[in-house]
Amino acid sequence: MSKSKPKNKVVLRDETRIRVRFSEIDSMQVVWHGEYMRYFEDGREAFGRRYAGLSYADIAEAGFPAPVVEASLQYKRPLRINDTAVVEVSYLDSEAAKICFEYVIRRESDGEVVATGSTTQVFVDRNYELQLLQPEFY
């Protein structure tokens, strides 16, 4: 019997709202699939502004850029022009030198889940060398 890897614990959560613009829809009149990753990014930026020390600017100033190395996205339902998307971002605790987020995007009007996903970022130093231990500031 194989043991499953324990799931990281959610320690911080934030929500941001995004109104779907005309420029984000495709010829089928639904949000183009690539925009959902942008919504994840918008949620991650808002998360970093809310929690001091976790913004992109804070991490870069500390000398440790954190590029995204893995991303997943599952589409559930479409969003359309003028819908408001509620992007829930959950920060997952990790002992490794990485930053893990999970996302749930809901349509505000009915609470329907329209997409879920996750991203993983790793710490690199100013020379873009992978860090194996969490930076001290983090």
N, CA, C and O atoms as a MOPAC input file, in Angstrom:
PM7 MOZYME 1SCF
protein

 N      0.84700 1    -1.16600 1     0.00000 1
 C      0.00000 1     0.00000 1     0.00000 1
 C      0.90100 1     1.24100 1     0.00000 1
 O      1.81600 1     1.35100 1     0.81700 1
 N      0.64000 1     2.15700 1    -0.90700 1
 C      1.45500 1     3.36300 1    -0.99000 1
 C      0.87900 1     4.44700 1    -0.08200 1
 O     -0.33400 1     4.60000 1     0.05900 1
 N      1.78400 1     5.17600 1     0.51300 1
 C      1.36600 1     6.29800 1     1.35000 1
 C      1.22500 1     7.52700 1     0.47700 1
 O      2.06900 1     7.79200 1    -0.37900 1
 N      0.15800 1     8.27500 1     0.69400 1
 C      0.01000 1     9.51200 1    -0.05600 1
 C      0.72500 1    10.62700 1     0.69000 1
 O      0.78100 1    10.64700 1     1.92000 1
 N      1.25700 1    11.53000 1    -0.06800 1
 C      1.97800 1    12.67200 1     0.48700 1
 C      1.00000 1    13.56200 1     1.25000 1
 O     -0.06900 1    13.86900 1     0.72400 1
 N      1.33100 1    13.98700 1     2.47800 1
 C      0.41200 1    14.86400 1     3.21300 1
 C      0.25600 1    16.19300 1     2.49800 1
 O      1.21400 1    16.74200 1     1.95300 1
 N     -0.95200 1    16.69400 1     2.50900 1
 C     -1.25900 1    17.95900 1     1.84800 1
 C     -0.80700 1    19.12400 1     2.72400 1
 O     -0.94600 1    19.08700 1     3.94700 1
 N     -0.26500 1    20.15300 1     2.08500 1
 C      0.14500 1    21.34800 1     2.82000 1
 C     -1.07200 1    22.04200 1     3.40100 1
 O     -2.15500 1    22.01500 1     2.81800 1
 N     -0.88600 1    22.65900 1     4.54600 1
 C     -1.96800 1    23.31500 1     5.26600 1
 C     -2.16100 1    24.75400 1     4.78500 1
 O     -1.19400 1    25.49500 1     4.61000 1
 N     -3.42700 1    25.14200 1     4.57200 1
 C     -3.74600 1    26.52400 1     4.22300 1
 C     -3.53900 1    27.37800 1     5.47000 1
 O     -4.11100 1    27.10600 1     6.52500 1
 N     -2.71100 1    28.41500 1     5.33300 1
 C     -2.45800 1    29.27200 1     6.48900 1
 C     -2.94000 1    30.70400 1     6.29900 1
 O     -3.19400 1    31.40200 1     7.28100 1
 N     -3.07100 1    31.15400 1     5.05300 1
 C     -3.56700 1    32.49400 1     4.77100 1
 C     -4.49500 1    32.43200 1     3.56600 1
 O     -4.31100 1    31.61000 1     2.66900 1
 N     -5.49200 1    33.31000 1     3.55600 1
 C     -6.46400 1    33.31900 1     2.45700 1
 C     -6.86300 1    34.76600 1     2.17700 1
 O     -6.89300 1    35.60400 1     3.07900 1
 N     -7.16600 1    35.03900 1     0.91700 1
 C     -7.60900 1    36.37100 1     0.52200 1
 C     -8.55600 1    36.23600 1    -0.66200 1
 O     -8.53300 1    35.23400 1    -1.37700 1
 N     -9.37900 1    37.24400 1    -0.86100 1
 C    -10.28200 1    37.28000 1    -2.01600 1
 C    -10.14800 1    38.61600 1    -2.71100 1
 O     -9.94200 1    39.64700 1    -2.07100 1
 N    -10.26500 1    38.59000 1    -4.03100 1
 C    -10.31300 1    39.81700 1    -4.81000 1
 C    -11.38900 1    39.66500 1    -5.88200 1
 O    -11.67800 1    38.55700 1    -6.33200 1
 N    -11.96900 1    40.77200 1    -6.27900 1
 C    -13.03400 1    40.75800 1    -7.27700 1
 C    -12.53000 1    41.37200 1    -8.57700 1
 O    -11.81500 1    42.37400 1    -8.57400 1
 N    -12.92000 1    40.74700 1    -9.69100 1
 C    -12.51400 1    41.20500 1   -11.01300 1
 C    -13.75200 1    41.20600 1   -11.90500 1
 O    -14.43100 1    40.18900 1   -12.05200 1
 N    -14.02900 1    42.35200 1   -12.49200 1
 C    -15.15700 1    42.43400 1   -13.42700 1
 C    -14.65800 1    42.07900 1   -14.82000 1
 O    -13.66500 1    42.63600 1   -15.28700 1
 N    -15.34000 1    41.15800 1   -15.48200 1
 C    -14.94100 1    40.70100 1   -16.81400 1
 C    -15.15000 1    41.83100 1   -17.82200 1
 O    -16.23500 1    42.40200 1   -17.92800 1
 N    -14.07500 1    42.13800 1   -18.56100 1
 C    -14.12300 1    43.19700 1   -19.57200 1
 C    -14.28800 1    42.58800 1   -20.96600 1
 O    -14.00800 1    41.41000 1   -21.18800 1
 N    -14.74200 1    43.41000 1   -21.87900 1
 C    -14.94600 1    42.97600 1   -23.26200 1
 C    -13.66900 1    42.38200 1   -23.85900 1
 O    -13.72200 1    41.39100 1   -24.58800 1
 N    -12.52600 1    42.99100 1   -23.54800 1
 C    -11.25000 1    42.53500 1   -24.11400 1
 C    -10.84800 1    41.14200 1   -23.63500 1
 O     -9.91200 1    40.55400 1   -24.17700 1
 N    -11.54400 1    40.60000 1   -22.62400 1
 C    -11.19100 1    39.29100 1   -22.06300 1
 C    -12.03300 1    38.14600 1   -22.62500 1
 O    -11.79600 1    36.98500 1   -22.29200 1
 N    -13.00400 1    38.45700 1   -23.46400 1
 C    -13.85800 1    37.39000 1   -23.99300 1
 C    -13.41600 1    36.98800 1   -25.39500 1
 O    -12.75900 1    37.75500 1   -26.09900 1
 N    -13.79200 1    35.76700 1   -25.78900 1
 C    -13.41000 1    35.25100 1   -27.10200 1
 C    -14.60100 1    35.26300 1   -28.05700 1
 O    -15.63900 1    35.85000 1   -27.75000 1
 N    -14.45600 1    34.63000 1   -29.19300 1
 C    -15.51200 1    34.64200 1   -30.20700 1
 C    -16.76600 1    33.88700 1   -29.77600 1
 O    -17.82400 1    34.03900 1   -30.38700 1
 N    -16.65200 1    33.06800 1   -28.71900 1
 C    -17.82300 1    32.35100 1   -28.19700 1
 C    -18.53400 1    33.14300 1   -27.10000 1
 O    -19.47800 1    32.66300 1   -26.47500 1
 N    -18.04700 1    34.38500 1   -26.88300 1
 C    -18.63000 1    35.30300 1   -25.89800 1
 C    -18.43200 1    34.84300 1   -24.45200 1
 O    -19.21900 1    35.18600 1   -23.57000 1
 N    -17.37200 1    34.06400 1   -24.21900 1
 C    -16.99600 1    33.66600 1   -22.86400 1
 C    -15.54900 1    34.11200 1   -22.63400 1
 O    -14.82300 1    34.40900 1   -23.58300 1
 N    -15.14500 1    34.15200 1   -21.37700 1
 C    -13.77400 1    34.54800 1   -21.06000 1
 C    -12.80200 1    33.57500 1   -21.73600 1
 O    -12.91700 1    32.35700 1   -21.60100 1
 N    -11.85100 1    34.14800 1   -22.46100 1
 C    -10.81100 1    33.35400 1   -23.12400 1
 C    -10.02800 1    32.59900 1   -22.06600 1
 O     -9.72900 1    33.14700 1   -21.00500 1
 N     -9.69200 1    31.34400 1   -22.34600 1
 C     -9.08700 1    30.46500 1   -21.34600 1
 C     -7.82200 1    31.03500 1   -20.70200 1
 O     -7.58500 1    30.81100 1   -19.51500 1
 N     -7.01500 1    31.76000 1   -21.45800 1
 C     -5.77700 1    32.30600 1   -20.90500 1
 C     -5.98200 1    33.37800 1   -19.84700 1
 O     -5.09200 1    33.63500 1   -19.03700 1
 N     -7.15100 1    34.00100 1   -19.85400 1
 C     -7.41900 1    35.06100 1   -18.86800 1
 C     -7.49600 1    34.51800 1   -17.44700 1
 O     -7.23700 1    35.25700 1   -16.49700 1
 N     -7.84500 1    33.25300 1   -17.28000 1
 C     -7.96400 1    32.70100 1   -15.92900 1
 C     -6.61800 1    32.71700 1   -15.21200 1
 O     -6.56400 1    32.95200 1   -14.00500 1
 N     -5.53900 1    32.47200 1   -15.93500 1
 C     -4.20700 1    32.56200 1   -15.31900 1
 C     -3.92700 1    34.01200 1   -14.90000 1
 O     -3.30900 1    34.25900 1   -13.86500 1
 N     -4.38800 1    34.95400 1   -15.71200 1
 C     -4.23500 1    36.36900 1   -15.35200 1
 C     -5.03600 1    36.66300 1   -14.08000 1
 O     -4.57700 1    37.41800 1   -13.22300 1
 N     -6.21900 1    36.07800 1   -13.95300 1
 C     -7.02100 1    36.27200 1   -12.74100 1
 C     -6.29700 1    35.69500 1   -11.52700 1
 O     -6.32300 1    36.28500 1   -10.44800 1
 N     -5.64500 1    34.52800 1   -11.70500 1
 C     -4.83600 1    33.97500 1   -10.61400 1
 C     -3.75700 1    34.98700 1   -10.22200 1
 O     -3.54200 1    35.25200 1    -9.04000 1
 N     -3.08600 1    35.54700 1   -11.22700 1
 C     -2.01900 1    36.52600 1   -10.97800 1
 C     -2.56000 1    37.75600 1   -10.25800 1
 O     -1.94400 1    38.24200 1    -9.31000 1
 N     -3.70700 1    38.26100 1   -10.70500 1
 C     -4.32300 1    39.41500 1   -10.04400 1
 C     -4.62200 1    39.08700 1    -8.58400 1
 O     -4.40600 1    39.92200 1    -7.70600 1
 N     -5.11200 1    37.88700 1    -8.32100 1
 C     -5.39100 1    37.46100 1    -6.95500 1
 C     -4.12100 1    37.36200 1    -6.12800 1
 O     -4.10400 1    37.75000 1    -4.96000 1
 N     -3.04500 1    36.83600 1    -6.73900 1
 C     -1.76400 1    36.71400 1    -6.03800 1
 C     -1.20100 1    38.09100 1    -5.70300 1
 O     -0.65600 1    38.28900 1    -4.61700 1
 N     -1.32900 1    39.03800 1    -6.62200 1
 C     -0.84400 1    40.39900 1    -6.34700 1
 C     -1.62600 1    41.04100 1    -5.20400 1
 O     -1.03600 1    41.66000 1    -4.31800 1
 N     -2.94300 1    40.89700 1    -5.22000 1
 C     -3.77600 1    41.45200 1    -4.14500 1
 C     -3.43200 1    40.79200 1    -2.81200 1
 O     -3.38200 1    41.46000 1    -1.77800 1
 N     -3.19600 1    39.48700 1    -2.83700 1
 C     -2.79800 1    38.75000 1    -1.64700 1
 C     -1.51400 1    39.34700 1    -1.06400 1
 O     -1.42200 1    39.57900 1     0.14100 1
 N     -0.53000 1    39.59200 1    -1.92600 1
 C      0.74600 1    40.15100 1    -1.47900 1
 C      0.62500 1    41.54900 1    -0.90400 1
 O      1.36800 1    41.91600 1     0.00600 1
 N     -0.30600 1    42.33100 1    -1.42900 1
 C     -0.52800 1    43.67100 1    -0.86300 1
 C     -1.17800 1    43.57600 1     0.51500 1
 O     -0.92200 1    44.41100 1     1.38200 1
 N     -2.01000 1    42.57100 1     0.71500 1
 C     -2.70500 1    42.42800 1     1.99900 1
 C     -1.77100 1    41.93400 1     3.10300 1
 O     -1.85100 1    42.39500 1     4.24100 1
 N     -0.89600 1    41.00700 1     2.76700 1
 C     -0.01900 1    40.40300 1     3.76600 1
 C      1.39700 1    40.95000 1     3.60100 1
 O      2.11400 1    40.58200 1     2.67100 1
 N      1.78400 1    41.83000 1     4.51400 1
 C      3.09200 1    42.48500 1     4.47200 1
 C      4.21200 1    41.45300 1     4.38100 1
 O      4.21400 1    40.44500 1     5.08800 1
 N      5.16100 1    41.73100 1     3.49400 1
 C      6.31400 1    40.85100 1     3.33100 1
 C      6.12500 1    39.80300 1     2.25600 1
 O      7.08300 1    39.11900 1     1.89600 1
 N      4.91500 1    39.65400 1     1.72900 1
 C      4.64900 1    38.60900 1     0.73700 1
 C      4.34100 1    39.16100 1    -0.65500 1
 O      3.94600 1    38.40800 1    -1.54500 1
 N      4.51800 1    40.45800 1    -0.84600 1
 C      4.26600 1    41.02000 1    -2.18200 1
 C      5.46300 1    40.72200 1    -3.08000 1
 O      6.55500 1    40.42100 1    -2.59900 1
 N      5.24000 1    40.81100 1    -4.39100 1
 C      6.34600 1    40.62900 1    -5.32900 1
 C      7.46300 1    41.61600 1    -5.05000 1
 O      8.63900 1    41.25900 1    -5.11300 1
 N      7.10300 1    42.85900 1    -4.74200 1
 C      8.11200 1    43.87900 1    -4.46000 1
 C      8.92300 1    43.50900 1    -3.22300 1
 O     10.14500 1    43.65400 1    -3.22500 1
 N      8.26600 1    43.03300 1    -2.16700 1
 C      8.96600 1    42.64300 1    -0.93600 1
 C      9.95900 1    41.51600 1    -1.20600 1
 O     11.09700 1    41.55500 1    -0.73800 1
 N      9.52600 1    40.52500 1    -1.95300 1
 C     10.37300 1    39.36100 1    -2.24100 1
 C     11.55700 1    39.77900 1    -3.11100 1
 O     12.68700 1    39.36000 1    -2.86300 1
 N     11.30500 1    40.59600 1    -4.12300 1
 C     12.38300 1    41.05700 1    -4.99800 1
 C     13.37700 1    41.93300 1    -4.24400 1
 O     14.58700 1    41.81500 1    -4.43800 1
 N     12.85900 1    42.82200 1    -3.37300 1
 C     13.74700 1    43.68400 1    -2.57900 1
 C     14.65400 1    42.87200 1    -1.66800 1
 O     15.77800 1    43.28200 1    -1.37900 1
 N     14.16800 1    41.72200 1    -1.21500 1
 C     14.97900 1    40.85500 1    -0.36300 1
 C     16.04600 1    40.12300 1    -1.17600 1
 O     16.91400 1    39.45900 1    -0.60900 1
 N     15.97900 1    40.24300 1    -2.50500 1
 C     16.99300 1    39.63100 1    -3.35600 1
 C     16.68600 1    38.21400 1    -3.79000 1
 O     17.58300 1    37.47500 1    -4.19400 1
 N     15.42700 1    37.83300 1    -3.70800 1
 C     15.04200 1    36.46900 1    -4.05900 1
 C     13.82400 1    36.45400 1    -4.98500 1
 O     12.70000 1    36.26500 1    -4.51900 1
 N     14.03200 1    36.65100 1    -6.28500 1
 C     12.89400 1    36.51600 1    -7.19300 1
 C     12.27400 1    35.12500 1    -7.01100 1
 O     12.95500 1    34.18200 1    -6.60600 1
 N     11.01000 1    35.01200 1    -7.30700 1
 C     10.31700 1    33.72400 1    -7.10700 1
 C      9.49400 1    33.40200 1    -8.35300 1
 O      8.28800 1    33.64400 1    -8.37400 1
 N     10.13400 1    32.85700 1    -9.39100 1
 C      9.39700 1    32.55000 1   -10.62100 1
 C      8.41100 1    31.40100 1   -10.42900 1
 O      8.62800 1    30.50100 1    -9.61700 1
 N      7.33800 1    31.45400 1   -11.18700 1
 C      6.37800 1    30.34600 1   -11.22300 1
 C      7.02600 1    29.21100 1   -12.00100 1
 O      7.49800 1    29.41300 1   -13.12000 1
 N      7.05200 1    28.01300 1   -11.41200 1
 C      7.63100 1    26.84800 1   -12.08100 1
 C      6.59100 1    25.78100 1   -12.39800 1
 O      6.85500 1    24.84500 1   -13.15200 1
 N      5.41200 1    25.93500 1   -11.81400 1
 C      4.34100 1    24.97500 1   -12.07600 1
 C      3.00900 1    25.68700 1   -11.91600 1
 O      2.82500 1    26.48400 1   -10.99500 1
 N      2.07600 1    25.39400 1   -12.82300 1
 C      0.74100 1    25.96900 1   -12.75000 1
 C     -0.26300 1    24.94900 1   -13.26700 1
 O      0.00400 1    24.21800 1   -14.22100 1
 N     -1.42300 1    24.91700 1   -12.61900 1
 C     -2.50000 1    24.04900 1   -13.10000 1
 C     -3.79300 1    24.84500 1   -13.08500 1
 O     -3.96100 1    25.77600 1   -12.29700 1
 N     -4.69600 1    24.46400 1   -13.96400 1
 C     -5.96400 1    25.16900 1   -14.10500 1
 C     -7.01700 1    24.18500 1   -14.58300 1
 O     -6.81700 1    23.46500 1   -15.56100 1
 N     -8.14000 1    24.16600 1   -13.88100 1
 C     -9.26800 1    23.32600 1   -14.28000 1
 C    -10.47200 1    24.23900 1   -14.49300 1
 O    -10.87600 1    24.98600 1   -13.60200 1
 N    -11.02800 1    24.15600 1   -15.69500 1
 C    -12.19300 1    24.96300 1   -16.04200 1
 C    -13.45400 1    24.21000 1   -15.65900 1
 O    -13.56200 1    23.01000 1   -15.91500 1
 N    -14.40600 1    24.89700 1   -15.05000 1
 C    -15.65200 1    24.27500 1   -14.60200 1
 C    -16.86500 1    24.85100 1   -15.33300 1
 O    -17.70800 1    24.10600 1   -15.83100 1
 N    -16.94700 1    26.17000 1   -15.39400 1
 C    -18.07300 1    26.88600 1   -15.99800 1
 C    -17.53900 1    28.16200 1   -16.64500 1
 O    -16.47800 1    28.65000 1   -16.25400 1
 N    -18.24800 1    28.70600 1   -17.62100 1
 C    -17.76300 1    29.93300 1   -18.26400 1
 C    -18.11300 1    31.19900 1   -17.48300 1
 O    -19.09300 1    31.25000 1   -16.74100 1
 N    -17.28300 1    32.20600 1   -17.67500 1
 C    -17.59500 1    33.56100 1   -17.25600 1
 C    -17.88400 1    34.35300 1   -18.52500 1
 O    -17.33500 1    34.06300 1   -19.58800 1
 N    -18.75200 1    35.35700 1   -18.40200 1
 C    -19.13100 1    36.18500 1   -19.54800 1
 C    -18.90200 1    37.65300 1   -19.21500 1
 O    -18.65200 1    38.01400 1   -18.06500 1
 N    -18.99200 1    38.48600 1   -20.23700 1
 C    -18.77500 1    39.91900 1   -20.06700 1
 C    -19.68300 1    40.45800 1   -18.95800 1
 O    -20.85200 1    40.09100 1   -18.84700 1
 N    -19.10500 1    41.33400 1   -18.14900 1
 C    -19.74900 1    41.98400 1   -17.00800 1
 C    -20.00000 1    41.08100 1   -15.80900 1
 O    -20.49200 1    41.56000 1   -14.78700 1
 N    -19.67900 1    39.78600 1   -15.89500 1
 C    -19.70000 1    38.96300 1   -14.68800 1
 C    -18.61600 1    39.49000 1   -13.75700 1
 O    -17.62100 1    40.05700 1   -14.20900 1
 N    -18.81000 1    39.30400 1   -12.47100 1
 C    -17.74800 1    39.59600 1   -11.51300 1
 C    -17.21100 1    38.27400 1   -11.00400 1
 O    -17.95100 1    37.44400 1   -10.47500 1
 N    -15.90600 1    38.09200 1   -11.17300 1
 C    -15.22500 1    36.89000 1   -10.69400 1
 C    -14.67200 1    37.17600 1    -9.30500 1
 O    -14.04100 1    38.20900 1    -9.08300 1
 N    -14.90900 1    36.26200 1    -8.37400 1
 C    -14.31900 1    36.35100 1    -7.04300 1
 C    -13.18100 1    35.34100 1    -7.01900 1
 O    -13.40700 1    34.13400 1    -7.10200 1
 N    -11.96200 1    35.84400 1    -6.90600 1
 C    -10.77600 1    34.99100 1    -6.91800 1
 C    -10.32400 1    34.77300 1    -5.48400 1
 O     -9.86700 1    35.70100 1    -4.81700 1
 N    -10.45600 1    33.54300 1    -5.01700 1
 C    -10.00100 1    33.18400 1    -3.67300 1
 C     -8.61000 1    32.57600 1    -3.79600 1
 O     -8.40300 1    31.61100 1    -4.53200 1
 N     -7.66400 1    33.15300 1    -3.06700 1
 C     -6.28000 1    32.70100 1    -3.08200 1
 C     -5.95200 1    32.13700 1    -1.71200 1
 O     -6.13400 1    32.81100 1    -0.69800 1
 N     -5.47000 1    30.90600 1    -1.68000 1
 C     -5.05900 1    30.27500 1    -0.42700 1
 C     -3.56300 1    29.99900 1    -0.47300 1
 O     -3.06900 1    29.34100 1    -1.38900 1
 N     -2.85500 1    30.50600 1     0.51700 1
 C     -1.42200 1    30.26700 1     0.65300 1
 C     -1.23900 1    28.98500 1     1.44700 1
 O     -1.81200 1    28.82500 1     2.52500 1
 N     -0.43900 1    28.07300 1     0.90900 1
 C     -0.19800 1    26.78700 1     1.56700 1
 C      1.16400 1    26.79800 1     2.23900 1
 O      2.16300 1    27.18700 1     1.63600 1
 N      1.19500 1    26.37100 1     3.48000 1
 C      2.44000 1    26.28400 1     4.23000 1
 C      3.32600 1    25.20300 1     3.62900 1
 O      2.84600 1    24.12600 1     3.27500 1
 N      4.61000 1    25.48800 1     3.51400 1
 C      5.56600 1    24.51900 1     2.99500 1
 C      6.89700 1    24.71600 1     3.68800 1
 O      7.33200 1    25.84800 1     3.90200 1
 N      7.54300 1    23.62200 1     4.03900 1
 C      8.87800 1    23.71400 1     4.63200 1
 C      9.93900 1    23.89300 1     3.55900 1
 O     11.05600 1    24.31900 1     3.85400 1
 N      9.60400 1    23.57200 1     2.32500 1
 C     10.54400 1    23.70700 1     1.21100 1
 C     10.69800 1    25.18300 1     0.83200 1
 O      9.90800 1    26.02600 1     1.25700 1
 N     11.70800 1    25.48000 1     0.03800 1
 C     11.97400 1    26.85100 1    -0.40700 1
 C     11.09600 1    27.17000 1    -1.61400 1
 O     11.58700 1    27.39300 1    -2.72100 1
 N      9.79700 1    27.18600 1    -1.37400 1
 C      8.84300 1    27.46300 1    -2.44500 1
 C      7.60100 1    28.12100 1    -1.87200 1
 O      7.34300 1    28.07700 1    -0.66900 1
 N      6.83900 1    28.73200 1    -2.76800 1
 C      5.59000 1    29.39200 1    -2.40100 1
 C      4.48100 1    28.68800 1    -3.17600 1
 O      4.51800 1    28.62500 1    -4.40400 1
 N      3.50000 1    28.16300 1    -2.45700 1
 C      2.41400 1    27.41400 1    -3.08700 1
 C      1.07900 1    28.10400 1    -2.83000 1
 O      0.75400 1    28.46400 1    -1.69800 1
 N      0.31700 1    28.27700 1    -3.89700 1
 C     -1.01200 1    28.85900 1    -3.80900 1
 C     -2.02800 1    27.93800 1    -4.47000 1
 O     -1.72500 1    27.24900 1    -5.44400 1
 N     -3.23400 1    27.94000 1    -3.92300 1
 C     -4.38600 1    27.30600 1    -4.57100 1
 C     -5.40900 1    28.39600 1    -4.83300 1
 O     -5.48000 1    29.38600 1    -4.10500 1
 N     -6.20500 1    28.20400 1    -5.88600 1
 C     -7.17400 1    29.21200 1    -6.31800 1
 C     -8.53700 1    28.58100 1    -6.55000 1
 O     -8.65400 1    27.44700 1    -7.01600 1
 N     -9.55600 1    29.34400 1    -6.21200 1
 C    -10.93000 1    29.01600 1    -6.58700 1
 C    -11.52400 1    30.30500 1    -7.13400 1
 O    -11.50900 1    31.33500 1    -6.46000 1
 N    -12.04500 1    30.24900 1    -8.35100 1
 C    -12.72200 1    31.41200 1    -8.92900 1
 C    -14.20800 1    31.09600 1    -8.97800 1
 O    -14.63100 1    30.07900 1    -9.52600 1
 N    -14.99200 1    32.00000 1    -8.38700 1
 C    -16.45200 1    31.85400 1    -8.37800 1
 C    -17.09900 1    33.02500 1    -9.11100 1
 O    -16.55400 1    34.12900 1    -9.14300 1
 N    -18.25500 1    32.77400 1    -9.69400 1
 C    -19.06700 1    33.86000 1   -10.25400 1
 C    -19.78900 1    34.49200 1    -9.08200 1
 O    -20.49100 1    33.80000 1    -8.34400 1
 N    -19.63300 1    35.78900 1    -8.89700 1
 C    -20.20300 1    36.46200 1    -7.72900 1
 C    -21.72500 1    36.36100 1    -7.68300 1
 O    -22.29400 1    36.19500 1    -6.60400 1
 N    -22.38900 1    36.45800 1    -8.82100 1
 C    -23.85400 1    36.51800 1    -8.84400 1
 C    -24.52100 1    35.26900 1    -8.29100 1
 O    -25.59300 1    35.36100 1    -7.69300 1
 N    -23.91000 1    34.10100 1    -8.47700 1
 C    -24.54800 1    32.85900 1    -8.01700 1
 C    -23.62600 1    31.94700 1    -7.20600 1
 O    -24.04700 1    30.88000 1    -6.75900 1
 N    -22.38000 1    32.35700 1    -7.01500 1
 C    -21.44100 1    31.57200 1    -6.22600 1
 C    -20.90700 1    30.33000 1    -6.92300 1
 O    -20.18100 1    29.54000 1    -6.32000 1
 N    -21.26300 1    30.15500 1    -8.19300 1
 C    -20.83500 1    28.97600 1    -8.95200 1
 C    -19.31400 1    28.97900 1    -9.13800 1
 O    -18.73000 1    29.99800 1    -9.50700 1
 N    -18.68000 1    27.82700 1    -8.87800 1
 C    -17.24400 1    27.69100 1    -9.11900 1
 C    -17.02500 1    27.61000 1   -10.62600 1
 O    -17.59800 1    26.75300 1   -11.29800 1
 N    -16.19200 1    28.50600 1   -11.15500 1
 C    -15.93300 1    28.51500 1   -12.59500 1
 C    -14.54700 1    27.97000 1   -12.94200 1
 O    -14.32000 1    27.51900 1   -14.06400 1
 N    -13.62400 1    28.01000 1   -11.98400 1
 C    -12.28700 1    27.47000 1   -12.22400 1
 C    -11.57400 1    27.23300 1   -10.90200 1
 O    -11.85100 1    27.89700 1    -9.90300 1
 N    -10.65800 1    26.28500 1   -10.91200 1
 C     -9.78800 1    26.02500 1    -9.76900 1
 C     -8.37400 1    25.83200 1   -10.30700 1
 O     -8.18600 1    25.56500 1   -11.49400 1
 N     -7.39400 1    25.96800 1    -9.43900 1
 C     -6.03200 1    25.75500 1    -9.89000 1
 C     -5.02100 1    25.95800 1    -8.79400 1
 O     -5.36500 1    26.13900 1    -7.62600 1
 N     -3.76300 1    25.92500 1    -9.19400 1
 C     -2.67300 1    26.10900 1    -8.24000 1
 C     -1.43800 1    26.61900 1    -8.97300 1
 O     -1.30900 1    26.46600 1   -10.18800 1
 N     -0.54400 1    27.22100 1    -8.21600 1
 C      0.76300 1    27.61200 1    -8.73200 1
 C      1.82000 1    27.31800 1    -7.68100 1
 O      1.55400 1    27.32400 1    -6.47900 1
 N      3.02900 1    27.06000 1    -8.17200 1
 C      4.19000 1    26.87500 1    -7.30400 1
 C      5.29100 1    27.79300 1    -7.81000 1
 O      5.60600 1    27.81500 1    -9.00000 1
 N      5.86500 1    28.54500 1    -6.88900 1
 C      6.99600 1    29.41100 1    -7.18800 1
 C      8.18100 1    28.93500 1    -6.36400 1
 O      8.00400 1    28.43800 1    -5.25200 1
 N      9.38200 1    29.08200 1    -6.89500 1
 C     10.58700 1    28.72500 1    -6.15500 1
 C     11.43500 1    29.96800 1    -5.95900 1
 O     11.35200 1    30.92300 1    -6.73200 1
 N     12.24600 1    29.94100 1    -4.92200 1
 C     13.15100 1    31.05700 1    -4.66600 1
 C     14.44700 1    30.84500 1    -5.43900 1
 O     15.01800 1    29.75400 1    -5.44900 1
 N     14.89000 1    31.91300 1    -6.08000 1
 C     16.21000 1    31.93900 1    -6.69900 1
 C     16.91100 1    33.19000 1    -6.19300 1
 O     16.26500 1    34.15300 1    -5.78100 1
 N     18.24300 1    33.16800 1    -6.22800 1
 C     18.97200 1    34.35800 1    -5.79500 1
 C     19.12600 1    35.33100 1    -6.96300 1
 O     18.58000 1    35.10600 1    -8.04300 1
 N     19.86500 1    36.40200 1    -6.74200 1
 C     20.02300 1    37.43400 1    -7.77900 1
 C     20.70200 1    36.89300 1    -9.04800 1
 O     20.57900 1    37.48300 1   -10.12100 1
 N     21.41600 1    35.77000 1    -8.91800 1
 C     22.05500 1    35.12800 1   -10.07300 1
 C     21.17100 1    34.02600 1   -10.65700 1
 O     21.60600 1    33.25700 1   -11.51500 1
 N     19.94400 1    33.96100 1   -10.18900 1
 C     18.95300 1    32.97400 1   -10.63200 1
 C     19.35800 1    31.52900 1   -10.32100 1
 O     19.00300 1    30.59700 1   -11.04200 1
 N     20.11200 1    31.37200 1    -9.22400 1
 C     20.46100 1    30.04600 1    -8.73300 1
 C     19.36400 1    29.58700 1    -7.78500 1
 O     18.96600 1    30.32200 1    -6.88100 1
 N     18.88200 1    28.38400 1    -7.99200 1
 C     17.82100 1    27.81500 1    -7.17200 1
 C     18.26000 1    27.72800 1    -5.72000 1
 O     19.36800 1    27.27800 1    -5.42600 1
 N     17.38700 1    28.16000 1    -4.81100 1
 C     17.65400 1    28.09100 1    -3.37600 1
 C     16.99600 1    26.83400 1    -2.80600 1
 O     15.82300 1    26.57100 1    -3.07000 1
 N     17.73500 1    26.07900 1    -2.04300 1
 C     17.21000 1    24.84400 1    -1.47400 1
 C     16.60900 1    25.05600 1    -0.09500 1
 O     15.81500 1    24.23900 1     0.37100 1
 N     16.98300 1    26.14800 1     0.55700 1
 C     16.44100 1    26.47800 1     1.86900 1
 C     15.66100 1    27.78100 1     1.75800 1
 O     15.98300 1    28.64300 1     0.94100 1
 N     14.64100 1    27.91100 1     2.58500 1
 C     13.86800 1    29.15300 1     2.56600 1
 C     14.76700 1    30.32200 1     2.95100 1
 O     15.54600 1    30.22100 1     3.89800 1
 N     14.66300 1    31.42500 1     2.22600 1
 C     15.45200 1    32.60900 1     2.60000 1
 C     15.08100 1    33.07100 1     4.00400 1
 O     13.94300 1    32.89400 1     4.43900 1
 N     16.03000 1    33.65600 1     4.70300 1
 C     15.81300 1    34.07400 1     6.08500 1
 C     14.64600 1    35.03700 1     6.24000 1
 O     13.89200 1    34.93700 1     7.20700 1
 N     14.48200 1    35.97700 1     5.29800 1
 C     13.40800 1    36.96300 1     5.40500 1
 C     12.01900 1    36.30700 1     5.35400 1
 O     11.05700 1    36.83900 1     5.90800 1
 N     11.92600 1    35.18100 1     4.70500 1
 C     10.65200 1    34.51900 1     4.46900 1
 C     10.22200 1    33.73100 1     5.68600 1
 O      9.16400 1    33.10200 1     5.67200 1

